CSV table of C-alpha atoms in Angstrom, one decimal:
chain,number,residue,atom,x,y,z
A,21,UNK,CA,107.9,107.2,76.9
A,22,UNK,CA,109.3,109.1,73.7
A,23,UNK,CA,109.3,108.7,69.9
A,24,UNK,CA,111.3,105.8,70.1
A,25,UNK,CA,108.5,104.2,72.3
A,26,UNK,CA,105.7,105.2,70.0
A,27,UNK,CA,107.7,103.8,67.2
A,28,UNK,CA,108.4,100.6,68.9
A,29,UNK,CA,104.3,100.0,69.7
A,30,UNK,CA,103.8,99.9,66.0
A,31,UNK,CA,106.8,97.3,65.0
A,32,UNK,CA,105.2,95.3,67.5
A,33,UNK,CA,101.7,95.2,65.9
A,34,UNK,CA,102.9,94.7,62.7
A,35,UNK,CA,105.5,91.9,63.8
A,36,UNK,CA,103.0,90.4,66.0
A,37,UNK,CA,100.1,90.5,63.2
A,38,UNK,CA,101.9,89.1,60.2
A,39,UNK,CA,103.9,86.3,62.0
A,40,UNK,CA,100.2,84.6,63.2
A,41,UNK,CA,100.8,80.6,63.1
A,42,UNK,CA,98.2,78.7,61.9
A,43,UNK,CA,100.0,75.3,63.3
A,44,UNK,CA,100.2,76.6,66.7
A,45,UNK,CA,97.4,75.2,69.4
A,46,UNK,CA,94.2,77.4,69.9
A,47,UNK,CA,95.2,79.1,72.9
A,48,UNK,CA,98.5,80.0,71.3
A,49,UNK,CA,96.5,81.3,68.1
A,50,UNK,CA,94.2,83.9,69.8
A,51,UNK,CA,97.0,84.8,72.3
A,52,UNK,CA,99.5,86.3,69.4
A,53,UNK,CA,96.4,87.5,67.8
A,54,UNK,CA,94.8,89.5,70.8
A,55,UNK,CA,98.2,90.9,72.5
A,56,UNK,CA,99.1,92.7,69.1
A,57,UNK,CA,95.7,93.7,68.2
A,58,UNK,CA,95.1,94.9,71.5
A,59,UNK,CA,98.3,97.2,71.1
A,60,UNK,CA,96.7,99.7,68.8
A,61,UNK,CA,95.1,100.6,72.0
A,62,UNK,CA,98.1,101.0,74.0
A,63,UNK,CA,99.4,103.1,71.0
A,64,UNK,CA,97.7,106.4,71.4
A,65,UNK,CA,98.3,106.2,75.1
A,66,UNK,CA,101.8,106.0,74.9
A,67,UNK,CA,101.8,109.1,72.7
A,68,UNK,CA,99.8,111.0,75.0
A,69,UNK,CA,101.6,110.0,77.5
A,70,UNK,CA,100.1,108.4,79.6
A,71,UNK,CA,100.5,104.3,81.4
A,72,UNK,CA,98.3,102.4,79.1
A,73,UNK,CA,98.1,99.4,81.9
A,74,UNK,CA,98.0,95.7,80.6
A,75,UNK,CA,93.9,95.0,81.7
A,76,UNK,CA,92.4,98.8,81.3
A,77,UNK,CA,94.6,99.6,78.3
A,78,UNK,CA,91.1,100.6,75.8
A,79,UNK,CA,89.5,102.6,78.8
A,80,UNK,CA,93.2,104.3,78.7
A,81,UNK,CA,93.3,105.0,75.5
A,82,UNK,CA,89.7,106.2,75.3
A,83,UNK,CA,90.3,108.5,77.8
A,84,UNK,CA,93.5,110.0,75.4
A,85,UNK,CA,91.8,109.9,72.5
A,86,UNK,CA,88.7,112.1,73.8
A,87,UNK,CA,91.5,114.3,75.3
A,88,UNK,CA,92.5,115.2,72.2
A,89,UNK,CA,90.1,115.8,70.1
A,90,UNK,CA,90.1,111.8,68.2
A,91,UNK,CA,87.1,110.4,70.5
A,92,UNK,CA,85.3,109.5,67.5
A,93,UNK,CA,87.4,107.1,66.4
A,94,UNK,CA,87.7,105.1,69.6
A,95,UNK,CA,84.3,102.6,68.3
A,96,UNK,CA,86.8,101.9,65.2
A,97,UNK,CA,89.4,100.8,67.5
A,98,UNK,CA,87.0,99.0,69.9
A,99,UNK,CA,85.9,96.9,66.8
A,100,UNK,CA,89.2,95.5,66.4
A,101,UNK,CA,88.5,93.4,69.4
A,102,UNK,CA,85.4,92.7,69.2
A,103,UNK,CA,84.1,93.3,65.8
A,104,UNK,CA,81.6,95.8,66.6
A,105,UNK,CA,80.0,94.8,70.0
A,106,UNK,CA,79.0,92.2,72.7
A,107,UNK,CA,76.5,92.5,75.0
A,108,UNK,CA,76.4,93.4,78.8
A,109,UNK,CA,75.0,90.2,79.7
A,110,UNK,CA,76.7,87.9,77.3
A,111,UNK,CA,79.6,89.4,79.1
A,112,UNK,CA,78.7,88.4,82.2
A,113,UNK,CA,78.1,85.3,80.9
A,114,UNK,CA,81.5,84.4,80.0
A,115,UNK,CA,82.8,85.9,82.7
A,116,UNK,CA,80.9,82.8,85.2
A,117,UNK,CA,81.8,80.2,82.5
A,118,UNK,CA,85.2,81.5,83.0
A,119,UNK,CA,85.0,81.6,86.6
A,120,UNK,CA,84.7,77.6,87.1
A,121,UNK,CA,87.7,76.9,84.3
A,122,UNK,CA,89.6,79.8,86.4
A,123,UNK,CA,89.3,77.6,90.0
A,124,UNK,CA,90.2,74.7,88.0
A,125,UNK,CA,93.0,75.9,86.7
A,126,UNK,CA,94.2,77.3,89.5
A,127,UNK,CA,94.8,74.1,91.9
A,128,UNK,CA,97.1,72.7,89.0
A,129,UNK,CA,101.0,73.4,88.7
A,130,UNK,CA,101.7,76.3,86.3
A,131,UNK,CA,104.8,77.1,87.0
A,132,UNK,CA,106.2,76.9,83.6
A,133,UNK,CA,103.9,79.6,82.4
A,134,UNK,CA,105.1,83.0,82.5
A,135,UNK,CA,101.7,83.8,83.3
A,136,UNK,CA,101.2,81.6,85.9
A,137,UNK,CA,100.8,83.7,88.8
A,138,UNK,CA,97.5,85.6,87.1
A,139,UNK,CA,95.9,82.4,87.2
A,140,UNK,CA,95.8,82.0,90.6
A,141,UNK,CA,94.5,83.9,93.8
A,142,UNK,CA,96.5,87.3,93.2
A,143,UNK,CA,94.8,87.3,89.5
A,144,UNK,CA,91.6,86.3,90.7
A,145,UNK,CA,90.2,90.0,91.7
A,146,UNK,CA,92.1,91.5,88.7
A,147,UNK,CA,90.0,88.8,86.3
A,148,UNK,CA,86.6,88.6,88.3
A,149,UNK,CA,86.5,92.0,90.1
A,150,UNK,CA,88.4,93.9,87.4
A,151,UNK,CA,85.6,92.4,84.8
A,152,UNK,CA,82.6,93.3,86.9
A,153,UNK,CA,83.6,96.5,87.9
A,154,UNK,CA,84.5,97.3,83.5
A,155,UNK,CA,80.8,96.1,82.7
A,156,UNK,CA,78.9,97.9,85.7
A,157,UNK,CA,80.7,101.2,84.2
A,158,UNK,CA,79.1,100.2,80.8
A,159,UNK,CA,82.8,99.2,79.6
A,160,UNK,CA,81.9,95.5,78.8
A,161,UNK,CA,83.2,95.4,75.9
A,162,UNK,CA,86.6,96.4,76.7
A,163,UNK,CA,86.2,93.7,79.6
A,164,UNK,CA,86.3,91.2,76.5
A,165,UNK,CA,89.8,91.9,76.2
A,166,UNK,CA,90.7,90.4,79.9
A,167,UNK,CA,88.1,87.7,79.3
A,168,UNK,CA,89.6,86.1,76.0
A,169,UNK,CA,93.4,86.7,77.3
A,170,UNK,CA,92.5,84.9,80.5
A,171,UNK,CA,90.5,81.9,79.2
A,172,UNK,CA,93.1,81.3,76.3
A,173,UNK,CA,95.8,81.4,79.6
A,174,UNK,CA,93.5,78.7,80.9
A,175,UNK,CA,93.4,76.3,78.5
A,176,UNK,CA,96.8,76.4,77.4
A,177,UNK,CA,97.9,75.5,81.2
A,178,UNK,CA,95.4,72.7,80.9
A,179,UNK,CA,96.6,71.7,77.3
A,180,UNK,CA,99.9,71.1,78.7
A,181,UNK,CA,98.8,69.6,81.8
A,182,UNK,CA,95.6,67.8,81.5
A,183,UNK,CA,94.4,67.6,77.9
A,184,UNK,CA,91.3,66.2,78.3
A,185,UNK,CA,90.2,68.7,80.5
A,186,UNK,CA,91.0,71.2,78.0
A,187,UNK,CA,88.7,69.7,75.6
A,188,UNK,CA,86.1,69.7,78.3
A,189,UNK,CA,86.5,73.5,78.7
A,190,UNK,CA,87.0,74.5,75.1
A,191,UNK,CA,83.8,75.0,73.8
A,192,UNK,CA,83.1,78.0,76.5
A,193,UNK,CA,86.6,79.6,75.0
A,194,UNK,CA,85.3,79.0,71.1
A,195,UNK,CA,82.4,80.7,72.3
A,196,UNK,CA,84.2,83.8,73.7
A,197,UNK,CA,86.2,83.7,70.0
A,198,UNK,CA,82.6,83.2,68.1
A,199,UNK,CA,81.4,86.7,69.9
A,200,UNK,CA,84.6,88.2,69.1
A,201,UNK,CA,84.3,87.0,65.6
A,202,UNK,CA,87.7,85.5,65.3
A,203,UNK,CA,86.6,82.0,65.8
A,204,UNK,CA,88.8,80.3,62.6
A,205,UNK,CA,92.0,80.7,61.5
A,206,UNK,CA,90.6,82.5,58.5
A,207,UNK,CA,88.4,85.1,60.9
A,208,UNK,CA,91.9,85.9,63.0
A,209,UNK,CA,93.6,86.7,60.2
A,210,UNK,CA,91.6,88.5,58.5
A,211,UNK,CA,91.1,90.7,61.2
A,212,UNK,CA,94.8,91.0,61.8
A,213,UNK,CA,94.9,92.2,58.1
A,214,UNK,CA,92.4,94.8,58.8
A,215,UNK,CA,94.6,95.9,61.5
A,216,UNK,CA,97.6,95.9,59.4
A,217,UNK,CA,95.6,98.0,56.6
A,218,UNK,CA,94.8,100.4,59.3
A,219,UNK,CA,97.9,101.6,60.5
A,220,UNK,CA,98.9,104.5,58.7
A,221,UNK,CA,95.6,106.2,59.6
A,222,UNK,CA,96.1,105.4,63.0
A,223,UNK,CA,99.7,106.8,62.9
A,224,UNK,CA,98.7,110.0,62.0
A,225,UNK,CA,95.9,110.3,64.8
A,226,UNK,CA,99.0,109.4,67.0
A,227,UNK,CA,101.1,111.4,65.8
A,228,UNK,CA,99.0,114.1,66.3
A,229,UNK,CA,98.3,113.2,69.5
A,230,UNK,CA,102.1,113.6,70.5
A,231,UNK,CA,102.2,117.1,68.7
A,232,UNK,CA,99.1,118.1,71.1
A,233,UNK,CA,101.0,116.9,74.5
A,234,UNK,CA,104.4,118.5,73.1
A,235,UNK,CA,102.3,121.8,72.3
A,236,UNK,CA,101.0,121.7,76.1
């Protein structure tokens, strides 16, 4: 991990954030919002150094952010996700609606899906015990991130595979998005926008972060 590496993270937000498709399915729509936005955490990790991980990647960068002095703006990163806060037990909540879509899912063929594996007994701890263990540490919203990424998985395996189960399954999904407050087109991209907006304050916070860890 360098400067090249740091600079790469942010082409990748914006890229990801301004090329959102309105046309594309649900599932489709909140997956190339989420990855992107979600990247703003893996951003100040990568500058400190430090493996930002796919599922813990806002604990991770947290952790660098309090390291170095910039824990304070860690809630305003948080937001991005979530837009200011879910609760413990609404977490949990999706997390058992999830659950029964998750064993569904997982006796149909997904080979097609890059992501196929995650939905099926190797993901299963990373999802369920993963989640738990994030909101018995008080972390649950940061477990949202895992939530929404896996459900979207979910239902685009059943889009393409058994569409009417997807619609039977969907409204659990639009609530995870109605929490999140990105449940429309217009919600998602205006939060993307934000995002965008934010970046130059965010690249000096990283930047000073890789001045700390080349400083020692």
């Amino acid at each position: 991990m360098g400067a090249t590496a740091v600079r790469g993270v942010r082409r990748r937000v914006e890229d990801g954030l301004r090329g959102l498709d309105a046309g594309a399915s649900l599932a489709d729509q909140v997956l190339a919002w989420v990855f992107p936005t979600s990247l703003l955490a893996v951003w100040p990790a990568v500058a400190g150094l430090v493996d930002p991980t796919v599922r813990r990647r806002y604990v991770r960068a947290a952790e660098v952010l309090a390291a170095h002095g910039f824990g304070g703006r860690y809630p305003e990163l948080l937001a991005t996700l979530d837009g200011g806060g879910v609760g413990a037990g609404r977490v949990r909540e999706h997390l058992a609606g999830l659950a029964v879509v998750f064993e569904e899912v997982a006796r149909l063929p997904r080979e097609r899906f890059a992501f196929g594996a995650d939905l099926g007994a190797a993901g299963r701890p990373v999802v369920f015990g993963g989640g738990a263990e994030l909101v018995a540490a008080g972390r649950h919203r940061e477990a949202m991130f895992w939530v929404v990424v896996t459900y979207a998985r979910c239902l685009a395996v059943l889009a393409a595979v058994d569409p009417e189960r997807e619609r039977v399954w969907r409204p659990g999904f639009e609530a995870v998005l109605a929490d999140l407050g990105v449940g429309s087109v217009a919600d998602r991209r205006r939060r993307a926008d934000a995002v965008l907006a934010s970046l130059p304050a965010w690249q000096a916070v990283v930047d000073a972060v890789a001045r700390r860890v080349v400083a020692g």
